[in-house]
Short mmCIF file of C-alpha atoms in Angstrom, two decimals:
data_model
loop_
_atom_site.label_atom_id
_atom_site.label_comp_id
_atom_site.label_asym_id
_atom_site.label_seq_id
_atom_site.Cartn_x
_atom_site.Cartn_y
_atom_site.Cartn_z
CA MET H 2 18.14 -25.84 91.28
CA ILE H 3 20.29 -28.97 90.68
CA SER H 4 20.08 -32.18 92.70
CA ILE H 5 23.38 -33.88 93.52
CA ILE H 6 22.63 -37.61 93.92
CA ILE H 7 25.20 -39.47 95.98
CA PRO H 8 24.73 -43.26 96.49
CA ALA H 9 26.54 -44.38 99.67
CA TYR H 10 27.38 -47.86 101.03
CA ASN H 11 29.38 -47.96 104.26
CA GLU H 12 30.69 -44.45 103.66
CA LYS H 13 30.28 -42.93 107.16
CA GLU H 14 33.72 -41.47 107.17
CA ASN H 15 33.18 -39.68 103.83
CA ILE H 16 29.70 -38.22 104.34
CA GLU H 17 30.59 -35.00 106.17
CA ARG H 18 33.76 -34.37 104.06
CA THR H 19 31.82 -34.85 100.85
CA ALA H 20 28.91 -32.60 101.91
CA LYS H 21 31.25 -29.86 103.01
CA ILE H 22 33.44 -29.80 99.87
CA VAL H 23 30.46 -30.09 97.39
CA SER H 24 28.45 -27.48 99.22
CA GLY H 25 31.40 -25.16 99.44
CA ILE H 26 32.05 -25.32 95.68
CA LEU H 27 28.37 -24.73 94.76
CA GLU H 28 27.96 -21.92 97.23
CA GLU H 29 31.05 -20.21 95.84
CA GLU H 30 29.64 -20.51 92.28
CA LYS H 31 26.20 -19.39 93.51
CA ILE H 32 24.51 -22.47 92.15
CA PRO H 33 21.27 -23.41 93.95
CA PHE H 34 21.38 -27.09 94.97
CA GLU H 35 20.30 -29.93 97.14
CA LEU H 36 22.45 -32.90 98.27
CA LEU H 37 20.63 -36.20 98.27
CA PHE H 38 22.42 -39.14 99.91
CA VAL H 39 20.97 -42.59 99.26
CA ASP H 40 22.15 -45.11 101.88
CA ASP H 41 22.25 -48.52 100.21
CA GLY H 42 21.70 -50.57 103.36
CA SER H 43 25.03 -49.61 105.12
CA ALA H 44 26.01 -51.23 108.35
CA ASP H 45 28.40 -48.54 109.70
CA GLY H 46 25.97 -45.74 110.57
CA THR H 47 26.12 -43.93 107.28
CA TYR H 48 22.47 -42.84 107.38
CA GLY H 49 22.80 -41.58 110.93
CA GLU H 50 25.55 -39.20 109.72
CA VAL H 51 23.32 -38.01 106.88
CA CYS H 52 20.51 -37.35 109.35
CA ARG H 53 22.86 -35.33 111.57
CA LEU H 54 23.89 -33.13 108.69
CA SER H 55 20.30 -32.81 107.44
CA ASP H 56 19.20 -31.42 110.86
CA SER H 57 21.64 -28.56 110.51
CA ASP H 58 21.28 -27.88 106.71
CA HIS H 59 17.89 -28.11 104.93
CA ARG H 60 19.71 -28.54 101.61
CA ILE H 61 20.95 -31.97 102.64
CA ARG H 62 18.50 -34.77 102.34
CA GLY H 63 18.75 -38.53 102.71
CA ALA H 64 17.01 -41.86 102.19
CA GLU H 65 17.81 -45.28 103.65
CA PHE H 66 17.16 -48.60 101.97
CA SER H 67 15.74 -51.52 104.04
CA ARG H 68 18.71 -53.61 102.83
CA ASN H 69 21.50 -53.52 100.24
CA PHE H 70 19.87 -53.26 96.77
CA GLY H 71 22.90 -52.20 94.84
CA LYS H 72 24.26 -48.95 93.33
CA GLU H 73 21.92 -49.04 90.35
CA ALA H 74 18.91 -49.06 92.70
CA ALA H 75 20.40 -46.25 94.73
CA ILE H 76 20.91 -44.11 91.66
CA PHE H 77 17.31 -44.58 90.50
CA ALA H 78 15.98 -43.93 94.00
CA GLY H 79 17.87 -40.64 93.94
CA LEU H 80 16.51 -39.69 90.54
CA GLU H 81 13.00 -40.37 91.80
CA LEU H 82 13.38 -38.34 95.02
CA ALA H 83 15.30 -35.49 93.41
CA GLU H 84 13.45 -32.16 93.08
CA GLY H 85 15.98 -30.29 90.90
CA ASP H 86 15.67 -29.15 87.31
CA ALA H 87 18.76 -31.21 86.61
CA CYS H 88 20.39 -34.11 88.46
CA ILE H 89 24.08 -34.96 88.90
CA VAL H 90 25.11 -38.44 89.99
CA MET H 91 28.48 -38.72 91.70
CA ASP H 92 30.34 -41.09 94.05
CA CYS H 93 30.45 -40.47 97.75
CA ASP H 94 34.25 -40.99 97.98
CA LEU H 95 34.90 -37.93 95.74
CA GLN H 96 36.71 -39.90 93.11
CA HIS H 97 34.39 -37.97 90.89
CA PRO H 98 35.87 -34.47 91.47
CA PRO H 99 33.17 -31.93 92.52
CA GLN H 100 35.31 -29.17 90.96
CA VAL H 101 33.89 -30.32 87.60
CA ILE H 102 30.25 -29.67 88.69
CA PRO H 103 30.24 -25.96 87.85
CA GLU H 104 31.42 -26.73 84.32
CA MET H 105 28.66 -29.33 83.90
CA TYR H 106 26.21 -26.77 85.18
CA ARG H 107 27.28 -24.07 82.69
CA LEU H 108 26.99 -26.54 79.80
CA TRP H 109 23.48 -27.45 80.95
CA GLU H 110 22.60 -23.74 80.99
CA GLN H 111 23.81 -23.61 77.36
CA GLY H 112 21.19 -26.21 76.38
CA TYR H 113 22.93 -29.57 76.74
CA GLU H 114 20.56 -32.14 78.23
CA VAL H 115 23.18 -34.86 79.11
CA VAL H 116 26.69 -33.94 80.27
CA GLU H 117 28.88 -37.00 80.42
CA GLY H 118 31.85 -37.22 82.84
CA VAL H 119 34.59 -39.00 80.91
CA LYS H 120 37.74 -40.29 82.60
CA LYS H 121 41.10 -39.11 81.43
CA SER H 122 42.72 -41.93 83.38
CA ARG H 123 41.62 -44.51 86.01
CA GLY H 124 43.90 -43.12 88.73
CA ARG H 125 45.95 -45.34 91.00
CA GLU H 126 44.67 -48.88 90.73
CA SER H 127 46.32 -52.31 90.75
CA ILE H 128 47.39 -53.74 87.43
CA PHE H 129 44.97 -56.65 87.80
CA TYR H 130 42.12 -54.33 88.55
CA LYS H 131 42.86 -52.03 85.58
CA MET H 132 43.09 -55.11 83.31
CA SER H 133 39.79 -56.54 84.68
CA ALA H 134 38.00 -53.18 84.31
CA GLY H 135 39.46 -52.62 80.86
CA ALA H 136 38.36 -56.07 79.65
CA PHE H 137 34.95 -55.55 81.22
CA TYR H 138 34.28 -52.19 79.51
CA GLY H 139 35.83 -53.36 76.26
CA ILE H 140 33.50 -56.36 76.05
CA MET H 141 30.49 -54.22 77.13
CA SER H 142 31.27 -51.63 74.44
CA LYS H 143 31.43 -54.29 71.70
CA LEU H 144 28.25 -56.01 72.85
CA MET H 145 26.21 -52.82 73.27
CA LYS H 146 27.74 -50.94 70.32
CA MET H 147 28.44 -48.01 72.72
CA ASP H 148 31.88 -46.68 73.85
CA LEU H 149 31.75 -47.26 77.62
CA ARG H 150 35.51 -47.62 78.12
CA SER H 151 35.98 -44.12 79.65
CA SER H 152 32.41 -43.49 80.79
CA SER H 153 31.23 -43.39 84.39
CA ASP H 154 28.14 -42.77 86.50
CA PHE H 155 29.35 -39.14 86.94
CA LYS H 156 26.98 -37.19 84.70
CA LEU H 157 24.38 -34.49 84.64
CA LEU H 158 20.85 -35.18 83.35
CA ASP H 159 18.22 -32.63 82.50
CA ARG H 160 14.81 -33.17 84.15
CA LYS H 161 13.29 -34.39 80.83
CA VAL H 162 16.01 -37.12 80.59
CA VAL H 163 15.40 -38.13 84.20
CA ASN H 164 11.66 -38.49 83.50
CA VAL H 165 12.41 -40.71 80.54
CA LEU H 166 14.63 -43.00 82.63
CA LEU H 167 12.08 -43.13 85.44
CA GLY H 168 9.35 -44.11 82.97
CA LEU H 169 11.15 -47.23 81.87
CA GLY H 170 9.41 -50.38 83.08
CA GLU H 171 12.46 -52.54 83.49
CA ARG H 172 13.71 -53.58 86.96
CA ASN H 173 17.24 -54.53 86.04
CA THR H 174 18.89 -51.29 84.91
CA PHE H 175 22.36 -50.17 83.75
CA PHE H 176 22.39 -46.41 84.36
CA ARG H 177 25.44 -45.34 82.29
CA ALA H 178 24.27 -47.28 79.28
CA LEU H 179 20.67 -46.12 79.56
CA SER H 180 21.79 -42.47 79.45
CA PHE H 181 23.48 -43.22 76.13
CA TRP H 182 20.46 -45.13 74.87
CA ALA H 183 18.05 -42.26 75.79
CA GLY H 184 19.85 -39.93 73.37
CA PHE H 185 19.17 -36.17 73.75
CA ARG H 186 21.71 -33.39 73.22
CA SER H 187 24.89 -34.37 74.97
CA VAL H 188 28.44 -33.25 75.56
CA LYS H 189 31.48 -34.74 77.37
CA VAL H 190 33.58 -33.30 80.11
CA GLU H 191 36.94 -34.93 81.00
CA TYR H 192 38.14 -35.39 84.58
CA GLU H 193 40.91 -36.99 86.50
CA VAL H 194 39.83 -39.75 88.94
CA GLN H 195 40.73 -38.64 92.48
CA GLU H 196 42.11 -40.80 95.38
CA ARG H 197 39.84 -41.83 98.18
CA ALA H 198 40.48 -40.12 101.48
CA TYR H 199 38.87 -42.88 103.55
CA GLY H 200 37.90 -46.47 103.06
CA SER H 201 38.45 -48.76 100.10
CA SER H 202 36.63 -49.61 96.84
CA LYS H 203 33.59 -51.83 97.25
CA TRP H 204 34.26 -53.50 93.88
CA SER H 205 36.07 -56.84 93.82
CA PHE H 206 36.74 -59.02 90.79
CA ARG H 207 33.79 -61.19 91.66
CA SER H 208 31.43 -58.31 92.00
CA LEU H 209 32.71 -56.81 88.79
CA LEU H 210 32.12 -60.08 86.95
CA LYS H 211 28.64 -60.33 88.34
CA TYR H 212 27.96 -56.73 87.43
CA ALA H 213 29.22 -57.44 83.88
CA VAL H 214 27.00 -60.51 83.33
CA SER H 215 23.97 -58.76 84.78
CA ASN H 216 24.35 -55.65 82.64
CA VAL H 217 25.23 -57.44 79.42
CA THR H 218 22.15 -59.63 79.61
CA SER H 219 19.90 -56.70 80.64
CA PHE H 220 21.05 -54.56 77.66
CA SER H 221 21.99 -57.03 74.85
CA THR H 222 20.85 -60.25 73.28
CA VAL H 223 24.30 -61.08 71.83
CA PRO H 224 24.88 -63.91 74.31
CA LEU H 225 21.75 -65.64 73.04
CA GLN H 226 22.97 -65.21 69.47
CA LEU H 227 26.25 -66.94 70.50
CA VAL H 228 24.15 -70.08 71.15
CA THR H 229 23.36 -70.25 67.47
CA PHE H 230 26.94 -69.61 66.56
CA MET H 231 28.15 -72.44 68.79
CA GLY H 232 25.52 -74.71 67.17
CA VAL H 233 26.86 -73.91 63.70
CA VAL H 234 30.43 -74.54 64.81
CA SER H 235 29.44 -77.92 66.29
CA ILE H 236 27.68 -78.94 63.08
CA LEU H 237 30.64 -77.96 60.87
CA PHE H 238 33.04 -79.72 63.18
CA SER H 239 30.87 -82.83 63.20
CA ILE H 240 30.63 -82.81 59.35
CA VAL H 241 34.41 -82.52 58.92
CA LEU H 242 35.10 -85.23 61.53
CA GLY H 243 32.35 -87.48 60.15
CA GLY H 244 33.70 -87.16 56.62
CA GLN H 245 37.20 -87.99 57.75
CA THR H 246 36.05 -91.01 59.59
CA LEU H 247 33.97 -92.23 56.59
CA ILE H 248 36.94 -91.82 54.20
CA LYS H 249 39.18 -93.80 56.52
CA TYR H 250 36.55 -96.53 56.80
CA LEU H 251 36.11 -96.88 53.04
CA MET H 252 39.90 -96.92 52.55
CA GLY H 253 40.23 -99.61 55.26
CA THR H 254 42.46 -97.56 57.38
CA ALA H 255 40.00 -96.81 60.21
CA VAL H 256 41.72 -96.95 63.66
CA GLU H 257 39.93 -98.74 66.47
CA GLY H 258 39.21 -96.81 69.66
CA PHE H 259 36.87 -94.20 71.09
CA THR H 260 39.17 -91.17 71.51
CA THR H 261 37.55 -89.22 68.66
CA VAL H 262 34.04 -90.14 69.86
CA ILE H 263 34.87 -89.03 73.40
CA LEU H 264 36.37 -85.73 72.23
CA LEU H 265 33.33 -85.06 70.00
CA LEU H 266 30.93 -85.76 72.87
CA LEU H 267 32.86 -83.50 75.28
CA ILE H 268 32.94 -80.60 72.79
CA ILE H 269 29.30 -80.90 71.86
CA GLY H 270 28.29 -81.44 75.48
CA GLY H 271 30.26 -78.34 76.61
CA PHE H 272 28.49 -76.23 73.96
CA ILE H 273 25.14 -77.57 74.97
CA MET H 274 25.66 -76.88 78.69
CA MET H 275 27.00 -73.37 77.97
CA SER H 276 23.97 -72.69 75.78
CA LEU H 277 21.54 -73.94 78.41
CA GLY H 278 23.31 -71.71 80.98
CA MET H 279 22.82 -68.62 78.79
CA ILE H 280 19.22 -69.43 78.08
CA GLY H 281 18.65 -70.13 81.73
CA HIS H 282 20.14 -66.79 82.80
CA TYR H 283 17.84 -64.93 80.37
CA LEU H 284 14.88 -66.87 81.66
CA ALA H 285 15.84 -65.86 85.19
CA ARG H 286 15.95 -62.25 84.14
CA ILE H 287 12.51 -62.58 82.51
CA TYR H 288 11.24 -64.22 85.75
CA ASP H 289 12.55 -61.29 87.79
CA GLU H 290 10.89 -58.78 85.48
CA VAL H 291 7.52 -60.55 85.36
CA LYS H 292 7.37 -60.60 89.20
CA GLY H 293 7.33 -56.81 89.05
CA ARG H 294 8.98 -56.37 92.43
CA PRO H 295 10.23 -52.78 93.17
CA ARG H 296 13.87 -51.97 92.47
CA TYR H 297 14.30 -50.91 96.04
CA ILE H 298 12.50 -50.41 99.42
CA ILE H 299 13.05 -47.19 101.34
CA ARG H 300 12.92 -47.65 105.10
CA SER H 301 13.12 -43.99 106.06
CA LYS H 302 13.78 -40.52 104.67
CA THR H 303 14.92 -37.29 106.25
CA ASP H 304 12.14 -34.71 106.76
CA ARG H 305 12.00 -31.66 104.47
CA LYS H 306 12.72 -28.68 106.76
#
């Protein structure tokens, strides 16, 4: 049996459609399955819709968070609650096409332990959003030394891979990068991003930026290394400027005024404040990890029929 994990946040209009389409495809292919919806603190009655469907179909299960904990938490909650021999994570809006699931399943049967869904294109998005997303994944790929530009959360994981991810002690997670990091025998499947039937994307530029900073610092120490780089640049700049000033003084051509001093203070001060900000962010992440609070809190779950 495979578990289809579907994080949902204010997706009431999509729940029944998603369940019907995914179930229909898997039934036609005679693939045993369960659908596991994880409601990430929705305010539109998403979980109520999941419960209604669960009452009429024992293969549909659901869990509801006590508040919004984020998509990463919803994914890991689904992995922990899943009972299948393999798990597939996909979006509730069906932008991840369920028609690809049978192909993923066949590849898993052939022995692949990770089947990565790779985007052929990003579908219909605004130019600004495409540029923002492209820059985000480009930077992430460079910092993490992994090609994340076409990757997504749409992937199949064998049970042994799921157990490895669940065994990680960290609270701040980045699912799609961790599946790369875990290794195992993997293969890629291309797909076209589909259009949403209802609602709109929950990702804004601000949330994407916050997501980028959070994931970079949880998976890479490069920003901390930049502090050293900025310190070296400041020292070299100071040596050059100091030598120039000394030469002019000895030659008797020094110009009165504080412009150079002010510029030097501003540059060094900017580097120092940026460095303190980076260090402070890492300290905050360490603080969160040390507290050991759970990634999520489940308020209720549907009963197993």
